[in-house]
Coordinates of N, CA and C in Angstrom, one line a residue:
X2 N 0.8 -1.2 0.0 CA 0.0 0.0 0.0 C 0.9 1.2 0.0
X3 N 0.8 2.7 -0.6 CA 1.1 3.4 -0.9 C 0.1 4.6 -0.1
X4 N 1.1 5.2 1.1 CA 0.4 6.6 1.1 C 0.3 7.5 -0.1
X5 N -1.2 8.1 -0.1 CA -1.2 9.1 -0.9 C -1.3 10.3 -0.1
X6 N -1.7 11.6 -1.2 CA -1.3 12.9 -0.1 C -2.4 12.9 0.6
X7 N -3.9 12.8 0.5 CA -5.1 13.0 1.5 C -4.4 12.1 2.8
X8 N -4.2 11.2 2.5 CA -4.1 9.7 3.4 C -3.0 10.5 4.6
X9 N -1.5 11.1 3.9 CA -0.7 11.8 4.8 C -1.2 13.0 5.2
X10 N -2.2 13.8 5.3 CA -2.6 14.7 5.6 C -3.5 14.6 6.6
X11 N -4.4 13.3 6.4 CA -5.2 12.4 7.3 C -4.1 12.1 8.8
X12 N -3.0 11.5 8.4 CA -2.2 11.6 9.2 C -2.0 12.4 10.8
X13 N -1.3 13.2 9.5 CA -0.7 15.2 10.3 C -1.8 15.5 11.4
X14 N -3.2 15.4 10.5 CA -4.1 15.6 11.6 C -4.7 14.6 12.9
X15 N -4.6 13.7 12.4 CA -4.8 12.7 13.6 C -4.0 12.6 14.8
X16 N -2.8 13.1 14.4 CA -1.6 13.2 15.3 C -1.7 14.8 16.0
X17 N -2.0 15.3 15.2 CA -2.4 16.7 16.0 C -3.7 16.6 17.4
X18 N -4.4 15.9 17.0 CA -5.6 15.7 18.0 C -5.9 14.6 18.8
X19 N -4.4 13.6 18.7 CA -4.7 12.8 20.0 C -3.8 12.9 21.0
X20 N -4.0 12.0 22.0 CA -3.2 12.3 23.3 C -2.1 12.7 23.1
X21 N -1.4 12.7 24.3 CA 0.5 13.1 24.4 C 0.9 12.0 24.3
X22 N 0.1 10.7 24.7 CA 0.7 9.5 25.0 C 1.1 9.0 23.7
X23 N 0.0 8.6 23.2 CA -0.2 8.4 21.6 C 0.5 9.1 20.8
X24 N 1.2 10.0 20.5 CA 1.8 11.1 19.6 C 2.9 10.7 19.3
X25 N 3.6 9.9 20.0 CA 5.3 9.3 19.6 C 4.9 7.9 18.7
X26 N 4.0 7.6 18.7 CA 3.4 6.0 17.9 C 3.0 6.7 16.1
X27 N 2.2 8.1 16.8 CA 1.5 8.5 15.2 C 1.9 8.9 14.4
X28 N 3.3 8.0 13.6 CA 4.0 8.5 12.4 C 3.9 8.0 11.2
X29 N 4.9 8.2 10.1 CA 4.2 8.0 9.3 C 5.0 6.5 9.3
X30 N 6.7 6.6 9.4 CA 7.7 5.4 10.0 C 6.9 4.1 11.1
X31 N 6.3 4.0 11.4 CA 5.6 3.1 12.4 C 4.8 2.4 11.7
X32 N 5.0 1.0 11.4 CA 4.5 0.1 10.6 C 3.0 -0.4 11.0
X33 N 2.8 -0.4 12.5 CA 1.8 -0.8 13.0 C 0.5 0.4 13.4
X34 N 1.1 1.7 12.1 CA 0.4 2.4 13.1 C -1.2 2.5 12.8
X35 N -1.8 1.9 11.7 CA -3.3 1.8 11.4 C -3.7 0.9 12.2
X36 N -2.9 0.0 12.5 CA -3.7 -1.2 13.5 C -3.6 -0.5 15.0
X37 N -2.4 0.4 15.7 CA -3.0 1.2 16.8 C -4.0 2.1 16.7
X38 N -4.0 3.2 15.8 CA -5.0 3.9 15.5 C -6.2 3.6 15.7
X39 N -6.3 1.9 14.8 CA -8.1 1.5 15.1 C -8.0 0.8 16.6
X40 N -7.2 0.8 17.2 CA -7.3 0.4 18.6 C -8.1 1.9 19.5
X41 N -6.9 2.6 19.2 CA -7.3 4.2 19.6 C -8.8 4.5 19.6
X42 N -9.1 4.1 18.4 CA -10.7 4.6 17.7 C -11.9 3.9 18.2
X43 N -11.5 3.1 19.2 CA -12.3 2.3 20.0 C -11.9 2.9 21.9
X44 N -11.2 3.5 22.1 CA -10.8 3.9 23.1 C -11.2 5.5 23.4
X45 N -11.2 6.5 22.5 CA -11.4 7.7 22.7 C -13.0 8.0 22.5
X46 N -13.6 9.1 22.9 CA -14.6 10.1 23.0 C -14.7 11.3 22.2
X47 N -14.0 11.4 21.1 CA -13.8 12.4 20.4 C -14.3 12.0 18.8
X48 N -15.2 12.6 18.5 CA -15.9 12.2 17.7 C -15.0 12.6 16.1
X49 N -14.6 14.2 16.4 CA -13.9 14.4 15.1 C -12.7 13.5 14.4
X50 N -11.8 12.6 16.0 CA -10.9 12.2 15.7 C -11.2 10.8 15.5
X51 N -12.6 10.1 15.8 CA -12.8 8.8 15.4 C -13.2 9.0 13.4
X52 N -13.9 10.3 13.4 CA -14.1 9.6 12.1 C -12.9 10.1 11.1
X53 N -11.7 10.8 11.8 CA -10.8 10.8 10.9 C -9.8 9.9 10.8
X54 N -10.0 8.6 12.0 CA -9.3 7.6 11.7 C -9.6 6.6 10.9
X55 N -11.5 6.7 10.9 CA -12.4 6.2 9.8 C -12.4 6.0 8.5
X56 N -12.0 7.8 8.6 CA -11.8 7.7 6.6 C -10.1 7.6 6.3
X57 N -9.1 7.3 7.0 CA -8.1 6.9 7.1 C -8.1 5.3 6.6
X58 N -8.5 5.1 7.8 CA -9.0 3.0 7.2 C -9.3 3.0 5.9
X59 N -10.3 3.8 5.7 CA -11.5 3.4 4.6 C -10.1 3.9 3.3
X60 N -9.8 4.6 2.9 CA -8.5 5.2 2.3 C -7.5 4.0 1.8
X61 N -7.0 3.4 3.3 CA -5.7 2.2 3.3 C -6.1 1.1 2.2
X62 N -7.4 0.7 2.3 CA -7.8 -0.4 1.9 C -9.0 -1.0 2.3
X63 N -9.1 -2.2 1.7 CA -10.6 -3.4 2.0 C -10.3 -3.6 3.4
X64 N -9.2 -4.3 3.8 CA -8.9 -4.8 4.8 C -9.3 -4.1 6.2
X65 N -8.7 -3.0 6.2 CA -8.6 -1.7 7.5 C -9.5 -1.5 8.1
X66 N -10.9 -1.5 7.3 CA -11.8 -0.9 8.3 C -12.4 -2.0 8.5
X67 N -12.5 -3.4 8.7 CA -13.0 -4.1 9.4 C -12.5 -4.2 10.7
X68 N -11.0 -3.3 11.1 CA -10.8 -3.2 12.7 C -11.7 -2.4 13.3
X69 N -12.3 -1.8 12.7 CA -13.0 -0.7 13.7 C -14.6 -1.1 14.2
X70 N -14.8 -2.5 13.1 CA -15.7 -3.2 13.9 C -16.0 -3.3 15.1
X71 N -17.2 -3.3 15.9 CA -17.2 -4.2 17.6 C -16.6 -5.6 17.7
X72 N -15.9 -5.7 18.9 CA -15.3 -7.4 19.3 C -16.0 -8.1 19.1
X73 N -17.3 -7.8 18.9 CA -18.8 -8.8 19.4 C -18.9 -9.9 17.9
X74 N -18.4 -8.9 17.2 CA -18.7 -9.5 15.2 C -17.5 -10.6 14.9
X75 N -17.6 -10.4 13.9 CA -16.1 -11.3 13.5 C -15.2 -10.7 12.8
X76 N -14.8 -9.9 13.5 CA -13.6 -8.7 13.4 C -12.4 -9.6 13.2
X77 N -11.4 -9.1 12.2 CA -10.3 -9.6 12.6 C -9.1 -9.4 13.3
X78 N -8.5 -10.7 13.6 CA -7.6 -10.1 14.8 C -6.4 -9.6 14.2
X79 N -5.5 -8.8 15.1 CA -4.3 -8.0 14.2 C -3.6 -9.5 14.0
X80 N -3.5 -10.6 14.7 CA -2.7 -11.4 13.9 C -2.9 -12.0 12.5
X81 N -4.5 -11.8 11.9 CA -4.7 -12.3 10.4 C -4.6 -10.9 9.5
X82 N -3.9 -9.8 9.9 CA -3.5 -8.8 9.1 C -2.3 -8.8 8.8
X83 N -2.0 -9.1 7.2 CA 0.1 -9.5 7.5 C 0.4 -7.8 8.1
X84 N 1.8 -8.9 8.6 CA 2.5 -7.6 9.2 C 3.2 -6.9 7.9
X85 N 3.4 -5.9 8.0 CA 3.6 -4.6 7.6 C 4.8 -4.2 7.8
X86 N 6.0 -3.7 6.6 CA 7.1 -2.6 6.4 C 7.2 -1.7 5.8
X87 N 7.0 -0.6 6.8 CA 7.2 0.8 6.0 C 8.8 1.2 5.1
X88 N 8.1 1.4 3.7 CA 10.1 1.6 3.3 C 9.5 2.7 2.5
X89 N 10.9 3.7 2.6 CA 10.7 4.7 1.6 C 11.5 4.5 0.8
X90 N 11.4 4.5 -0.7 CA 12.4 5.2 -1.9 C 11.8 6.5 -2.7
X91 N 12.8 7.0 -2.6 CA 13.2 8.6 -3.4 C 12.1 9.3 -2.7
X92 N 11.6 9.3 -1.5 CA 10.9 10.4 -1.3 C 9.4 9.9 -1.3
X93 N 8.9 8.5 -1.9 CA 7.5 7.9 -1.7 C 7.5 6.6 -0.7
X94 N 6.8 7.3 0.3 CA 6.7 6.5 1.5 C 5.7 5.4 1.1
X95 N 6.1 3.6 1.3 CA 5.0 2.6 0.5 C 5.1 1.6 2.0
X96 N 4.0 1.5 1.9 CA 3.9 0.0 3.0 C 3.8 -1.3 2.2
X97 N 4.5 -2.3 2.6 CA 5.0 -3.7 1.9 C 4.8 -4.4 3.0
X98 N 4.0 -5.7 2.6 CA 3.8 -7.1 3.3 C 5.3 -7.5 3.9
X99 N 5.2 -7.9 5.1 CA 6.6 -8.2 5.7 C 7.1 -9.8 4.9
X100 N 8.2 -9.8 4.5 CA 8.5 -11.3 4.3 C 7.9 -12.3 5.3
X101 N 7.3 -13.3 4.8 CA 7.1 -14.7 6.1 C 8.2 -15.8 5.8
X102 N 8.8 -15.5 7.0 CA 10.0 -16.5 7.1 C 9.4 -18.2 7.1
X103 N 10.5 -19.4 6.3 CA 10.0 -20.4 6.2 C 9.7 -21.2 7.5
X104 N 10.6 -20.6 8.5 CA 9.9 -21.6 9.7 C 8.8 -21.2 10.3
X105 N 8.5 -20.3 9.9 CA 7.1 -19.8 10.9 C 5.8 -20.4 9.8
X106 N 5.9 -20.6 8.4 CA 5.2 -21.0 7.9 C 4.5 -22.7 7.7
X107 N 5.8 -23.2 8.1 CA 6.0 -24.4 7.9 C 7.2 -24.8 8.8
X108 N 6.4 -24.9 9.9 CA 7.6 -25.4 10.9 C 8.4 -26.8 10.6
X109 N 7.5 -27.9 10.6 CA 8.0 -28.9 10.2 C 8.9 -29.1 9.1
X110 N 8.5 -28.0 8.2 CA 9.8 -28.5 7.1 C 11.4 -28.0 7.6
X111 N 11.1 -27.2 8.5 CA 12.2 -26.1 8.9 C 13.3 -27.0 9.9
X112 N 12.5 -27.8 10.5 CA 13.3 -29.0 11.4 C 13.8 -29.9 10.5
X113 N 12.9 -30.5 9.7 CA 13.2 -31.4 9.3 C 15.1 -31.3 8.4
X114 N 14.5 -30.4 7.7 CA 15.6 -30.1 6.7 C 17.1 -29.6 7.7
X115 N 17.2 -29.0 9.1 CA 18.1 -29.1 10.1 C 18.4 -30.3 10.5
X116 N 17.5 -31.3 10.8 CA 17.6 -32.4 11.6 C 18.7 -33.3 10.0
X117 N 18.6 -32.8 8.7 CA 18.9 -33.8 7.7 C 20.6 -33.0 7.4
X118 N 20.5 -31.1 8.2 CA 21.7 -31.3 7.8 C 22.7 -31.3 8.7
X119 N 22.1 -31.8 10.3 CA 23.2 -32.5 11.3 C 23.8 -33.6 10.6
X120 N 22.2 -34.6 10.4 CA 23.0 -36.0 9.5 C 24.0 -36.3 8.9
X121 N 23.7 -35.2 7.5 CA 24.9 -35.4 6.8 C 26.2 -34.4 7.1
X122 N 26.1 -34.1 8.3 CA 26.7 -33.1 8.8 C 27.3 -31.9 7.8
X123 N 26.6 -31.4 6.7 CA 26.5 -30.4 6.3 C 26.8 -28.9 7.0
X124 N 27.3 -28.4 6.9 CA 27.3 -26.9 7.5 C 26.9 -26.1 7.0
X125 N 25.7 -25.2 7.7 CA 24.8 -24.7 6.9 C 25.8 -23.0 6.4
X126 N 25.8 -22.6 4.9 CA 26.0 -21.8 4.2 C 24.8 -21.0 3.8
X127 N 25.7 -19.5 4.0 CA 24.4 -18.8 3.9 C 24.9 -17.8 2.1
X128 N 23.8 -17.6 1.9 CA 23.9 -17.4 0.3 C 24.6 -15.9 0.2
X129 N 25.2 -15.9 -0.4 CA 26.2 -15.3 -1.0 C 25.5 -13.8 -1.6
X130 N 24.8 -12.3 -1.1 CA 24.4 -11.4 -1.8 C 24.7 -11.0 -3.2
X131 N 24.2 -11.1 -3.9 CA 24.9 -10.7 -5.4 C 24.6 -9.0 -5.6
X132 N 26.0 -8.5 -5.8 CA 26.1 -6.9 -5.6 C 25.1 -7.0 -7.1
X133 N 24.3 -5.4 -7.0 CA 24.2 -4.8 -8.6 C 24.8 -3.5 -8.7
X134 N 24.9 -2.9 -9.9 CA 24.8 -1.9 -10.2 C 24.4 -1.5 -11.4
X135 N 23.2 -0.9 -11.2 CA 21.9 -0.2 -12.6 C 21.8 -1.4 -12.9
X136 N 21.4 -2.4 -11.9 CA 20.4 -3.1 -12.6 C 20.9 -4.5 -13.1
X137 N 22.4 -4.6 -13.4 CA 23.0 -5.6 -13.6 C 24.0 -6.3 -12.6
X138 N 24.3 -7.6 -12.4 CA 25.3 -8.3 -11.3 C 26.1 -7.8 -11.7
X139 N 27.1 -7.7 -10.3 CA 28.0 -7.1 -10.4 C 29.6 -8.8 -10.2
X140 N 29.9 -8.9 -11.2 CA 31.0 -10.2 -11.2 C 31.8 -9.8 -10.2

């Protein structure tokens, strides 16, 4: 997902009108920070700032504003929302699905394939980065 400029503006101001406590969390760097937000938006009394976290959600995506759901429904939990990396290049801030590492995916394969390289007592090697530059390996 890609902030756009309403969406960072939506921001600036949400961060302007919530607590002191909250204000070191409300950036744009903080990967988790729509999933606190809709935490927030169930916690505050401030109506201007619930529904600017609202059209915030509604903005990010399909996914988002089903947090703002009641617990009562079948809201989802933050753990079936992939986790999230904020990365900037040249100046356009994008949020990107976090890699899922293979053992948390598939635990079993992840032992197994250790348990086969004590056996052959292999030593595990780790892969070699391949430099580029513009685009092409660099030999």
């Amino acid at each position: 997902m890609q902030y756009t400029k309403p969406m960072i503006d939506l921001v600036y101001e949400i961060r302007r009108r919530v607590d002191a406590d909250m204000k070191p969390s409300v950036k744009m760097a903080n990967p988790e920070l729509l999933t606190e937000l809709a935490d927030y938006h169930h916690r505050t009394k401030d109506t201007i700032t619930k529904t600017l976290i609202k059209e915030l959600l509604f903005m990010a995506g399909d996914q988002w504003p089903q947090l703002l759901e009641p617990a009562t429904t079948e809201a989802p939990k933050a753990a079936e929302i992939p986790k999230q990396v904020v990365k900037v290049y040249r100046g356009q801030t994008i949020l990107e699905d976090a890699p899922q590492s293979a053992d948390a995916s598939h635990p079993e394969e992840g032992t197994a394939l250790r348990k086969e390289m004590l056996i052959n007592s292999i030593p595990p090697t780790a892969a070699k980065p391949v430099r580029m530059y513009r685009g092409h390996p660099i030999l």
